[in-house]
Structures are given as C-alpha cells and as structure tokens.
Tab-separated table of C-alpha atoms in Angstrom:
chain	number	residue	atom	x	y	z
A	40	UNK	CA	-49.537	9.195	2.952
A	41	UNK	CA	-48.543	11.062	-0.370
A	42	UNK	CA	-51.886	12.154	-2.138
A	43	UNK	CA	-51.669	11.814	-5.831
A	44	UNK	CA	-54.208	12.912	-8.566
A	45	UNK	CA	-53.834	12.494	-12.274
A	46	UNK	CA	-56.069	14.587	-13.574
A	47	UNK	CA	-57.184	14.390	-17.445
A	48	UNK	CA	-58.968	12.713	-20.244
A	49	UNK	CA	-60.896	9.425	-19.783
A	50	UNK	CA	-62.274	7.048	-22.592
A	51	UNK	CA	-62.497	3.921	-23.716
A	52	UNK	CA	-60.054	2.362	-26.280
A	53	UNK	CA	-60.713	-0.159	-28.916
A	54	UNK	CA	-57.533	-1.277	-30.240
A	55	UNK	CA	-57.692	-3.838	-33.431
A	56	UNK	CA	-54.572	-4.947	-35.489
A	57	UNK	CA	-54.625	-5.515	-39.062
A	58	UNK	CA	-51.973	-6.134	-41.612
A	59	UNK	CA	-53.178	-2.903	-43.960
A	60	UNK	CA	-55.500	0.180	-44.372
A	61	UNK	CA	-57.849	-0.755	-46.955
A	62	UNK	CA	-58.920	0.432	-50.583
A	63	UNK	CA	-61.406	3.010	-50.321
A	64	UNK	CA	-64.846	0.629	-50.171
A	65	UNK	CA	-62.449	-2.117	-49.326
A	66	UNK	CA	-62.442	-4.441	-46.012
A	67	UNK	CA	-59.577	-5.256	-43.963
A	68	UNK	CA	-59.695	-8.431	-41.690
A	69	UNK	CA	-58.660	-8.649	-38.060
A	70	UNK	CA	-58.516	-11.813	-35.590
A	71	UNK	CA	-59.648	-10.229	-32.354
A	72	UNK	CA	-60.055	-6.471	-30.846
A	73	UNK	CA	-59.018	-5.788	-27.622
A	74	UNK	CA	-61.666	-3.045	-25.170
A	75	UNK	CA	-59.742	-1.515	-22.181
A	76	UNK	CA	-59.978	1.818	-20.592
A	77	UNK	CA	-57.715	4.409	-21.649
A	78	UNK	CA	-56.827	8.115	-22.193
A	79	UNK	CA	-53.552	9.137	-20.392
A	80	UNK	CA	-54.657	10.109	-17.314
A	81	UNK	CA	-56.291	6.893	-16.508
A	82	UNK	CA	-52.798	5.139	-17.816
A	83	UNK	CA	-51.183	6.923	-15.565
A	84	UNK	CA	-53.370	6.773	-12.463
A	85	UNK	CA	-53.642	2.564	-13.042
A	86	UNK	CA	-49.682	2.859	-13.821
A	87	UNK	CA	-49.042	4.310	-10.437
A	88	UNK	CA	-51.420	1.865	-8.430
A	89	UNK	CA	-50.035	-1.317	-9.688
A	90	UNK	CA	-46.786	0.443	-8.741
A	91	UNK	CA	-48.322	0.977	-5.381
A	92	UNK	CA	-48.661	4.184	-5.109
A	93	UNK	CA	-52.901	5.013	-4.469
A	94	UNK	CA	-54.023	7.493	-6.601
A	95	UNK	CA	-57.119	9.211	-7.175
A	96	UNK	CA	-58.095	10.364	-10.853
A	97	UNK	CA	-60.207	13.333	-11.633
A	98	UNK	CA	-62.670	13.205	-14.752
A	99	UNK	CA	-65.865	12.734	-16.088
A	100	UNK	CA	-67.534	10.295	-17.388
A	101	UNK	CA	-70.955	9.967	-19.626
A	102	UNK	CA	-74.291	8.560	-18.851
A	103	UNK	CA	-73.610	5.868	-21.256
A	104	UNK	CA	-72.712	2.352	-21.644
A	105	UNK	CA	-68.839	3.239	-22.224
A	106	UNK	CA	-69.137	5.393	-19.109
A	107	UNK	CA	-70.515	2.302	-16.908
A	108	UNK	CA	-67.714	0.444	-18.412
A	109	UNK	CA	-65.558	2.755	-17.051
A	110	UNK	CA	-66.503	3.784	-13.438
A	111	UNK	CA	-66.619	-0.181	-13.511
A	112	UNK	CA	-63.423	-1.105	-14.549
A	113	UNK	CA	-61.637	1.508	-12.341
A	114	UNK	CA	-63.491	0.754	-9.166
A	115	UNK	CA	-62.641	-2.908	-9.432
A	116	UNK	CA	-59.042	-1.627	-9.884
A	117	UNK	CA	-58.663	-0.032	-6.866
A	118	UNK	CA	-58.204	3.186	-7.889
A	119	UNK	CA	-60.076	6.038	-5.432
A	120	UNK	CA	-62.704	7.173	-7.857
A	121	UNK	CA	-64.168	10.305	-5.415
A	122	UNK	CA	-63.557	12.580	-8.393
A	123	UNK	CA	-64.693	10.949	-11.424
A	124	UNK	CA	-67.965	13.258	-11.825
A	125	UNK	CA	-70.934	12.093	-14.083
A	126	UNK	CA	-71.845	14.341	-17.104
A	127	UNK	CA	-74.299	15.031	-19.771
A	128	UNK	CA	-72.150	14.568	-22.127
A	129	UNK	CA	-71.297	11.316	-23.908
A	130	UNK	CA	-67.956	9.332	-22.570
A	131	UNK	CA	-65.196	9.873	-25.353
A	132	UNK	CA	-63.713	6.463	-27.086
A	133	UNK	CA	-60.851	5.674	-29.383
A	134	UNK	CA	-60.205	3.105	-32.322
A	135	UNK	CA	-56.616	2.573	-32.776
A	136	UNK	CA	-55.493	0.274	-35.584
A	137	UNK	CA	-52.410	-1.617	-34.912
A	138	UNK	CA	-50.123	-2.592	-37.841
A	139	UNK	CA	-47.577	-5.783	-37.613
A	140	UNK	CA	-44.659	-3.133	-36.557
A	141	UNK	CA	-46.288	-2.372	-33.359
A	142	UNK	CA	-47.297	1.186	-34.799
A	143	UNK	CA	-50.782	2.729	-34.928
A	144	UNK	CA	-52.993	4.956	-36.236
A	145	UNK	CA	-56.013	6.785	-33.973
A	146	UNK	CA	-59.297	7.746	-34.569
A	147	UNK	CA	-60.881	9.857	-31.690
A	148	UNK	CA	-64.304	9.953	-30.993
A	149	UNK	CA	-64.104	12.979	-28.000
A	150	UNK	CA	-65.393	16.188	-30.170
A	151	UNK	CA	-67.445	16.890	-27.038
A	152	UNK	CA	-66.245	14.446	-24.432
A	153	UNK	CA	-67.222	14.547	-20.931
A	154	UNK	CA	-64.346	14.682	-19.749
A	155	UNK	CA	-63.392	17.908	-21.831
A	156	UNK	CA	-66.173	19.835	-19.435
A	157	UNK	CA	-64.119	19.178	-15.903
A	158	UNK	CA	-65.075	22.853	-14.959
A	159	UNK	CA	-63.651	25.329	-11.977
A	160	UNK	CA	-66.830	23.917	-9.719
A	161	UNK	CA	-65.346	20.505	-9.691
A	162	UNK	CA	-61.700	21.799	-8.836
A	163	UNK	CA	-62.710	24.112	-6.206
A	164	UNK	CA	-63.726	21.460	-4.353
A	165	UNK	CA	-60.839	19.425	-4.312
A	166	UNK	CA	-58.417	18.809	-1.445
A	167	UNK	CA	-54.779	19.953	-2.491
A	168	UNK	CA	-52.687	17.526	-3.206
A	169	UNK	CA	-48.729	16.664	-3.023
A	170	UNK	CA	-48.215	15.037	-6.736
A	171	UNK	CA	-50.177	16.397	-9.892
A	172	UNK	CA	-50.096	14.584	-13.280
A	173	UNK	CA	-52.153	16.524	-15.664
A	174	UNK	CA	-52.346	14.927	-18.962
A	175	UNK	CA	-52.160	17.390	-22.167
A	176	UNK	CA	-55.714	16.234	-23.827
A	177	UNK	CA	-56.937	18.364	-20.730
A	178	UNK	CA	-54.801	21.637	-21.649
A	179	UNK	CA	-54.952	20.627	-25.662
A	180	UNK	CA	-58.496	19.839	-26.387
A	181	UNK	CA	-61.147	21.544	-24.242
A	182	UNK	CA	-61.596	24.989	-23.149
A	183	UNK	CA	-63.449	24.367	-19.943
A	184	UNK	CA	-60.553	21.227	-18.741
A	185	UNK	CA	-57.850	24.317	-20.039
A	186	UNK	CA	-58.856	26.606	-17.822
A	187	UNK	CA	-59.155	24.112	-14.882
A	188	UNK	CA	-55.913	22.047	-15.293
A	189	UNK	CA	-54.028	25.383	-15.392
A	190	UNK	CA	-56.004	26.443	-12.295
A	191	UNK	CA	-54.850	23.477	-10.611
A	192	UNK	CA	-51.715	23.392	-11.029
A	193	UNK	CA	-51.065	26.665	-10.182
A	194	UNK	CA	-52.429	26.208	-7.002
A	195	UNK	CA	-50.414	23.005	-6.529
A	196	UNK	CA	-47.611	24.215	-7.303
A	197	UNK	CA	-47.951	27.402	-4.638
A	198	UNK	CA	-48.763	24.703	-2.282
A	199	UNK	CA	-45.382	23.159	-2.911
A	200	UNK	CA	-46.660	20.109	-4.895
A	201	UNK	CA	-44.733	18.546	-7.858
A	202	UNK	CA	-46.767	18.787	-11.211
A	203	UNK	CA	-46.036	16.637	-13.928
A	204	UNK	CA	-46.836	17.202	-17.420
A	205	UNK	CA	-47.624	15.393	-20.540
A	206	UNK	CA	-48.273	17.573	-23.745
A	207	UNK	CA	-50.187	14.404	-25.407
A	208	UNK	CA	-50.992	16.671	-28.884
A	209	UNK	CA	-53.418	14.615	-30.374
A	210	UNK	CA	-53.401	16.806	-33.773
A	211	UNK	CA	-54.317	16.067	-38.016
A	212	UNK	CA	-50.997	17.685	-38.746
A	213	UNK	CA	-47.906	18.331	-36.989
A	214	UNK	CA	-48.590	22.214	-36.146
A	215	UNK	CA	-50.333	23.897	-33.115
A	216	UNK	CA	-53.049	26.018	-32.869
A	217	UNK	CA	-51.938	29.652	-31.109
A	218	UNK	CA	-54.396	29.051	-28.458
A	219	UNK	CA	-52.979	25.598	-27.867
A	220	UNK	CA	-49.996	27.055	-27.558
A	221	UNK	CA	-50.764	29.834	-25.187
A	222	UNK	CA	-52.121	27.569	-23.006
A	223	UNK	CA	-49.065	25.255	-22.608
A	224	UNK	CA	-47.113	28.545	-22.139
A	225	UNK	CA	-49.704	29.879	-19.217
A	226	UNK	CA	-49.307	26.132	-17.973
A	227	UNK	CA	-45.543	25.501	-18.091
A	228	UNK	CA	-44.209	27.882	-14.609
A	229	UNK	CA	-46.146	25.453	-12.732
A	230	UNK	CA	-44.380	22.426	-13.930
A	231	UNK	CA	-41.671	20.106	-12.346
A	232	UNK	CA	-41.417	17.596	-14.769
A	233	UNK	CA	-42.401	17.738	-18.372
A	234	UNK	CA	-42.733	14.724	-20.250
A	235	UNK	CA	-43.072	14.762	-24.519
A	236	UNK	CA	-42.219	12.914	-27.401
A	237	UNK	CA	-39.830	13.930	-29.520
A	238	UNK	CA	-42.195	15.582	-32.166
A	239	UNK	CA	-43.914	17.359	-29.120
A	240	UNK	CA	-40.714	19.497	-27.682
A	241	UNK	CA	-40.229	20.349	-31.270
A	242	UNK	CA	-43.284	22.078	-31.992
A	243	UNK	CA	-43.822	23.080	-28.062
A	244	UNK	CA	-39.853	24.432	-27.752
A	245	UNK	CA	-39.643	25.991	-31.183
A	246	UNK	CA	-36.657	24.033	-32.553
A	247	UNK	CA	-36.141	20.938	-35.083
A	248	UNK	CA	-33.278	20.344	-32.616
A	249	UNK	CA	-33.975	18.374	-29.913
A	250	UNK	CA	-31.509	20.242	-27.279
A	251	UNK	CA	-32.249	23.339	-28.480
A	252	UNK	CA	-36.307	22.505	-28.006
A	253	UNK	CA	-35.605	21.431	-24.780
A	254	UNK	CA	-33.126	24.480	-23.243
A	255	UNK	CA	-35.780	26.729	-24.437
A	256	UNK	CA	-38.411	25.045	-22.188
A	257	UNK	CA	-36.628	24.724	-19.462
A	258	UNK	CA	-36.542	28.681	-20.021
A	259	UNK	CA	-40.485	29.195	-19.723
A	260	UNK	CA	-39.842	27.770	-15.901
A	261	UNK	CA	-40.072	23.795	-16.213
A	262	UNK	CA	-37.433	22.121	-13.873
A	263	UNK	CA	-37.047	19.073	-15.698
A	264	UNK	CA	-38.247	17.424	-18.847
A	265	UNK	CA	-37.739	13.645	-20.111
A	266	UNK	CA	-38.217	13.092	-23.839
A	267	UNK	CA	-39.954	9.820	-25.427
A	268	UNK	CA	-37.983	8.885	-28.143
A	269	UNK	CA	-39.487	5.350	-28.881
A	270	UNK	CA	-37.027	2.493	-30.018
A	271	UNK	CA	-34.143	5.211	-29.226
A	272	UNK	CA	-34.956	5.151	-25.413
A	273	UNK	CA	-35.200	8.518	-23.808
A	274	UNK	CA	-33.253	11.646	-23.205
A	275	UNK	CA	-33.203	13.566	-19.671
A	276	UNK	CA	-32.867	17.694	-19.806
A	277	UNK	CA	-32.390	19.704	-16.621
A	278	UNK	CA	-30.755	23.292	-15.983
A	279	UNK	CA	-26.802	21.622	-15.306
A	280	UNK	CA	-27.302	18.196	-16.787
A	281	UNK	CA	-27.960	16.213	-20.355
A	282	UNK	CA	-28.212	12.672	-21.053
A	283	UNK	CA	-29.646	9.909	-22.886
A	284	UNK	CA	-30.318	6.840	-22.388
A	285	UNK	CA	-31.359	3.790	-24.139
A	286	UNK	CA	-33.432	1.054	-25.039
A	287	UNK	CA	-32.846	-2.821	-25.276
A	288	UNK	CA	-34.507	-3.692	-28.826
A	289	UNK	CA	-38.135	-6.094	-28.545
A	290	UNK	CA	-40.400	-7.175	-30.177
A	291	UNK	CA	-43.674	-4.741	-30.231
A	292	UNK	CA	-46.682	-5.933	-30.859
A	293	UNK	CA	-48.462	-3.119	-29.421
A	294	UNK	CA	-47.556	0.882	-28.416
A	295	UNK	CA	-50.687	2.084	-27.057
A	296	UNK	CA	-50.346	3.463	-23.716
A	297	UNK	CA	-46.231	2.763	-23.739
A	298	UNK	CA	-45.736	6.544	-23.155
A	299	UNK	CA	-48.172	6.867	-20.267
A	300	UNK	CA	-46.838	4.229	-18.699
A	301	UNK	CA	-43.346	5.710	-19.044
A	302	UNK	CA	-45.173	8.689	-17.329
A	303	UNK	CA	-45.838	6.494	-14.546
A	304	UNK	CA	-42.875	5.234	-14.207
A	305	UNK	CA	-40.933	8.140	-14.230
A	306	UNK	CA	-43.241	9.304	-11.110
A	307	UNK	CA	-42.481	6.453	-9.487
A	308	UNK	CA	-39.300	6.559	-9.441
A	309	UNK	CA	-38.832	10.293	-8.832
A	310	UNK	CA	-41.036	10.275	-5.648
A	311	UNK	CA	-39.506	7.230	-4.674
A	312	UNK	CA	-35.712	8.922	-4.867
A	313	UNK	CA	-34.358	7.282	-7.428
A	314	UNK	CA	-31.367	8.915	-9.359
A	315	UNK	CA	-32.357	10.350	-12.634
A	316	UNK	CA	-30.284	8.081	-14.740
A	317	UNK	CA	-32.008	5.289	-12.245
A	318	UNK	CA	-35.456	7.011	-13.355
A	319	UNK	CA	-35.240	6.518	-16.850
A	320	UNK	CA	-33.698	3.333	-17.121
A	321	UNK	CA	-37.007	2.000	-14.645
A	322	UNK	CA	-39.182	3.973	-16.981
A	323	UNK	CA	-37.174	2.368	-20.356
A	324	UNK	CA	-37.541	-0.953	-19.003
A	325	UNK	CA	-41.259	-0.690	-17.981
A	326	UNK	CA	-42.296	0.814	-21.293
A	327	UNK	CA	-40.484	-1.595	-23.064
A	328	UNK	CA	-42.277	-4.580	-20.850
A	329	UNK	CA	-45.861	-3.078	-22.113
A	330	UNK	CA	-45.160	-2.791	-25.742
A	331	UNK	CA	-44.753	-6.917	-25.948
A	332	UNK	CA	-48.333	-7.218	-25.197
A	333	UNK	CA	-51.279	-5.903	-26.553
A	334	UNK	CA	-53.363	-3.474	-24.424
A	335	UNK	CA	-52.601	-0.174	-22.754
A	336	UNK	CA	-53.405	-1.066	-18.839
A	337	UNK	CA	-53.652	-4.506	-19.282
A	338	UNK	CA	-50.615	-4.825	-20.897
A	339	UNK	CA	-48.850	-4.054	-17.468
A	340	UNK	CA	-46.940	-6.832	-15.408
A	341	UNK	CA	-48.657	-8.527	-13.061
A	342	UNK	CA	-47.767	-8.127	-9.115
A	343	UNK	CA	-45.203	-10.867	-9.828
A	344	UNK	CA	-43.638	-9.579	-12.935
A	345	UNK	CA	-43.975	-6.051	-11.006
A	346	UNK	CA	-42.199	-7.139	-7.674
A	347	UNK	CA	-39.312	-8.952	-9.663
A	348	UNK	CA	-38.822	-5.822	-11.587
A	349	UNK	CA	-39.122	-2.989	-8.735
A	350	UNK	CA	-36.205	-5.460	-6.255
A	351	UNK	CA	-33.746	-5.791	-9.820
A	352	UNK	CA	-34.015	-1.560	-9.715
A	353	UNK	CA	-34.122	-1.334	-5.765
A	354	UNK	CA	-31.378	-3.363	-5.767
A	355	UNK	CA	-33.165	-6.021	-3.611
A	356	UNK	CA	-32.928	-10.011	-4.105
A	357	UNK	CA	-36.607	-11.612	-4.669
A	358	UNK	CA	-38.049	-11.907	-1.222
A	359	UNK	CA	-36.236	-9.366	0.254
C-alpha cells in the first residue's frame, strides 16, 4: 500500500461569523462558533482519508486541553497518528471571523507552537515514504519545522517519492521575509507539485503576472504547480502545457480549509491517474462542495456525498 505523510502545522480553529468588525471598544454579535481541528496539514491528511487514501500526519501537539482535543479528534478519525509527538510547548489555535460573503479574516495564536519545534530527531526516525505533502506554515513559520521539512523532502524526493507543496504564507502584509524566501528556494528542487494562491506565486515567482510567476518556478526545479484562484477556479502550469479551468458559481458561506482540501484533492486524483484537466476539475468541484458549509474538515461530504462524487469523475454509475 502507498504510504502517505502530510507533514505540517496542527491547531485548533475557532471559526465565528459575524456581519461586521466592530468600533474600537465596540461588540459584534454572532449566533454560534464552530471548534474543529485545523492547520493545513491536518486538512489535508483528513482530506485524503475520507478520500480513502490512509495517511499518517506528522506534528506535535501541546500538553494542553487543545492538544487532547486534538490527538482525540484525529484518532477517532482514523487517521494513523504514530507521528504526532507531544511537546512542551502549547498547541497553536486560530480565530477566524467569517463575514456574510464567505470571506475571513485570521488571528493566529502559534508564536511558539508545538508544532513549529518538529526537529531532525523526530524525522530521522521516520520510515520513507512514497507521497509527501508538506504544508508551508512548516517551511514559513518556524526555524526548527524549516530545517526538517526541507530535510525531508529531500530525502523523499532521492527516494523517488512525489512531494507536494503548499506555500500557505500566513503574513501582516503581502511581502516575504528573505529568509522565508530562501527557504522556499532551498525547498522547491524537491518538489513535484506546487500548490499556491494566486497572491502566493506572485510574491514566491517574482511577477504581478500570473504566467510569468509561474514559468519562473517551474525554473527553480518544480514539475508542476496548480494555482488557487478562488471564485475563478484554478489554473494548471507545467513545462509544455497551460490551462485554466473553472468554477461553477455557489453560494459560500464558509472558505476555511477550501484550499487544503483542493490540496487533497488534487493528490487524489494525481496518484489515482487522473488526467490533469480531470485533476482540477475533481479538485474545483470538491472545494466548491466545502465552501457551502461551515467548517474546514467537517465541512467535507459524507461517504455518501463522497462515493456519488468520486463514480460521476471515475466515470462509474452509483453502485458500480
């Protein structure tokens, strides 16, 4: 069986619409908050298992009650928790507010998250495995996770693996650090698939222009990249081939975790030999699905919902 780790940040995420940011001293009233486990990697990792594809995710957690919650929530998941190492340090959580558009706004509580310490120790001891989804936060954010999602993925990819990589830049303002940006540099001839937004390739490939960000990537040694463009769909870059594709319109009530599960998607479909154009319409349509609900990982389909949509792209009649 294909082993597949997603490797990354891990928190908790307490999203909470509202109609408006209030007046400073002000109050703004919601109806209900929603508490799920988050951060990209775990997206992906729950992603892929519903998809049913096992996966094992590698991070650490905190000695506190948000840490409980989530060796908790992933062990009743299914998802192989044999690398999820206990820490010192406090579990990271977000609050994202969610306006009526869909849209939010983040606050991160992860200055010194656990899962920013995932050190050399922990990856030396890992078996190699065939798939690699590192999330960004990892390479982005913390200087001991840097040094050990690079680490791994290099020796993935000399293994023969497939890495796959999200950028997730988490920043105040749109512009990157230099050592942020080394880092994606040292990180990108080990990557298959890369997998931004659209403000991400910009700042990452140097260019306001999307194609031009992109062809200058592809450059630095990454095979492939898909772009996130939101309510335009997504665009596909390789060496010999462009396209885009797009997205029916919905109604979102919610876009927390829609990119990481596009992530997962586009895994799923690439290790299961789909076509590219095949790849991102799955991933489209999956994405799409999420942002109708609110939630990040609870927000997926159910096996139902999941089944009918896997046969419609397999090309298989219900039952089949």
């Amino acid at each position: 069986m294909m082993k597949i780790f997603c490797f990354g940040d891990c928190n908790v995420d307490i999203v909470i619409p509202i109609r408006e940011i209030p007046v400073k001293g002000g109050c703004s009233f919601s109806s209900h908050a929603t508490i799920n486990v988050g951060a990209s990697a775990v997206n992906v990792a729950v992603t892929l298992y519903k998809l049913g594809f096992p996966t094992s995710i590698i991070t650490k957690f905190g000695n506190d009650m948000f840490g409980y919650f989530v060796k908790t929530y992933l062990e009743g998941m299914g998802i192989d928790i044999k690398y999820l190492y206990p820490s010192n340090y406090d579990t990271g959580f977000t609050v994202g507010l969610i306006f009526p558009d869909g849209e939010k706004r983040w606050i991160a509580v992860r200055g010194d998250a656990a899962d920013l310490h995932i050190g050399n120790d922990e990856i030396d001891q890992l078996d190699l495995c065939d798939v690699l989804y590192v999330s960004g936060v990892a390479v982005a954010e913390g200087k001991e996770s840097r040094e050990s999602a690079i680490r791994l993925a290099e020796r993935v990819s000399q293994k023969g693996g497939k890495v796959f990589l999200d950028p997730n830049l988490r920043l105040p303002k749109w512009d990157v650090p230099d050592d942020i940006e080394d880092a994606f540099e040292r990180i990108f001839k080990y990557v298959d698939v890369f997998l931004p937004n659209e403000k991400e390739i910009q700042l990452l490939g140097g260019a306001e222009n999307i194609k031009k960000a992109a062809l200058s990537i592809l450059e630095r040694g990454v095979s492939t990249i898909w772009v996130k463009r939101g309510k335009q769909g997504c665009s596909y870059f390789a060496k010999e081939e462009y396209f885009h594709l797009p997205v029916s319109k919905v109604k979102a009530v919610d876009t927390s975790g829609a990119g990481d599960v596009f992530d997962g998607a586009i895994i799923y479909g690439t290790l299961s030999g789909f076509t590219p154009g095949k790849c991102g319409k799955f991933a489209n349509t999956l994405a799409s699905f999420t942002i109708q609900r609110y939630g990040t990982t609870r927000a997926l389909p159910n096996i139902i919902e999941l089944n009918k949509l896997i046969n419609t792209f397999e090309g298989k009649k219900d039952g089949q």
